[in-house]
């Protein structure tokens, strides 16, 4: 089982879209995929038509349990989606309160990693959608993953957010035994705009080793897929956006070998 976290401290850069699109592409080639929504806003959860305000069980449960996390508890968190091979561990809005609680409860950084031990034979890939805030939830995502994917919007304001994220990765690496490798993916790329073109050039200059060669273009199909609650590749497998994510996926799987 491979665990990838998708994170950036900047909002609206395409994190949730990256999770959903990669999950769809992985399922298409026969992999079993678990998506975990760690964002209290629950965009990924809402995407698949679950209401983060109404759920009986969510990732929240992992953080308020008094005892060891059990197999049954993890099973109770798994929800089906519109795709057979993809399951979801949903978020609830109550997770917004966790950041405050975490100060009282030391050692909350490994709850997701501990839960994943119970499903390691069931899934080939786990994709974790992280909130755009550095706190206990993002720390859980970074601690549980083997590889980190950082979507970065190709505009100059996003570069600042990316610098912050890279500093966070260095901080996390000081605490981890094994170095966390990451891939930056340029998103919302529009080659007709000077802002996109020069931002991509800057990304190449600053992060030559981490930058993905796959560039995700602006593509309205992503929004259409999210409105329908389906993975983008099932709505339009030939779209430019899906093609770019397929290229990204090939390079990520290649790196893993
Ligand atoms: N490449 C793209 N082209 C066009 N629209 C996109 C693209 N990627 C994402 N979007 C749309 O932009 C919006 C924000 O994307 P998304 O929710 O994936 O970002 P996010 O980083 O998860 O945001 P947040 O920080 O709020 O969780 C969504 O409506 C999504 O459909
Ligand atoms: Mg999101």
PDB file of C-alpha atoms in Angstrom, residues 5 10 15-17 40 57 66 75 86 106 112 114 135 173 177 182 199 209 219-221 233 236:
ATOM      1  CA  UNK A   5      -0.649  13.112   0.763  1.00  0.00           C
ATOM      2  CA  UNK A  10      -2.464  27.785   0.183  1.00  0.00           C
ATOM      3  CA  UNK A  15      -5.651  19.746  -3.947  1.00  0.00           C
ATOM      4  CA  UNK A  16      -9.082  18.098  -3.846  1.00  0.00           C
ATOM      5  CA  UNK A  17      -9.222  17.933  -7.657  1.00  0.00           C
ATOM      6  CA  UNK A  40     -12.845  20.151   8.047  1.00  0.00           C
ATOM      7  CA  UNK A  57     -18.862   8.628  11.625  1.00  0.00           C
ATOM      8  CA  UNK A  66      -9.916   7.146  24.347  1.00  0.00           C
ATOM      9  CA  UNK A  75     -14.301  -0.180   9.023  1.00  0.00           C
ATOM     10  CA  UNK A  86     -12.671   3.832  -4.642  1.00  0.00           C
ATOM     11  CA  UNK A 106      -0.061  15.298  23.007  1.00  0.00           C
ATOM     12  CA  UNK A 112      -4.171   8.548  10.646  1.00  0.00           C
ATOM     13  CA  UNK A 114      -2.312   4.133  13.026  1.00  0.00           C
ATOM     14  CA  UNK A 135      -2.046  22.088  12.199  1.00  0.00           C
ATOM     15  CA  UNK A 173      11.763  16.154   7.926  1.00  0.00           C
ATOM     16  CA  UNK A 177      13.126   9.087  10.477  1.00  0.00           C
ATOM     17  CA  UNK A 182       7.745  15.637  -2.614  1.00  0.00           C
ATOM     18  CA  UNK A 199       5.470  31.615 -12.936  1.00  0.00           C
ATOM     19  CA  UNK A 209      14.450  18.596  -8.729  1.00  0.00           C
ATOM     20  CA  UNK A 219      -9.879  22.946 -17.724  1.00  0.00           C
ATOM     21  CA  UNK A 220     -13.557  23.604 -17.004  1.00  0.00           C
ATOM     22  CA  UNK A 221     -14.242  19.845 -17.157  1.00  0.00           C
ATOM     23  CA  UNK A 233     -11.825  10.601 -16.226  1.00  0.00           C
ATOM     24  CA  UNK A 236     -14.319  12.970 -20.226  1.00  0.00           C
TER      25      UNK A 236
END
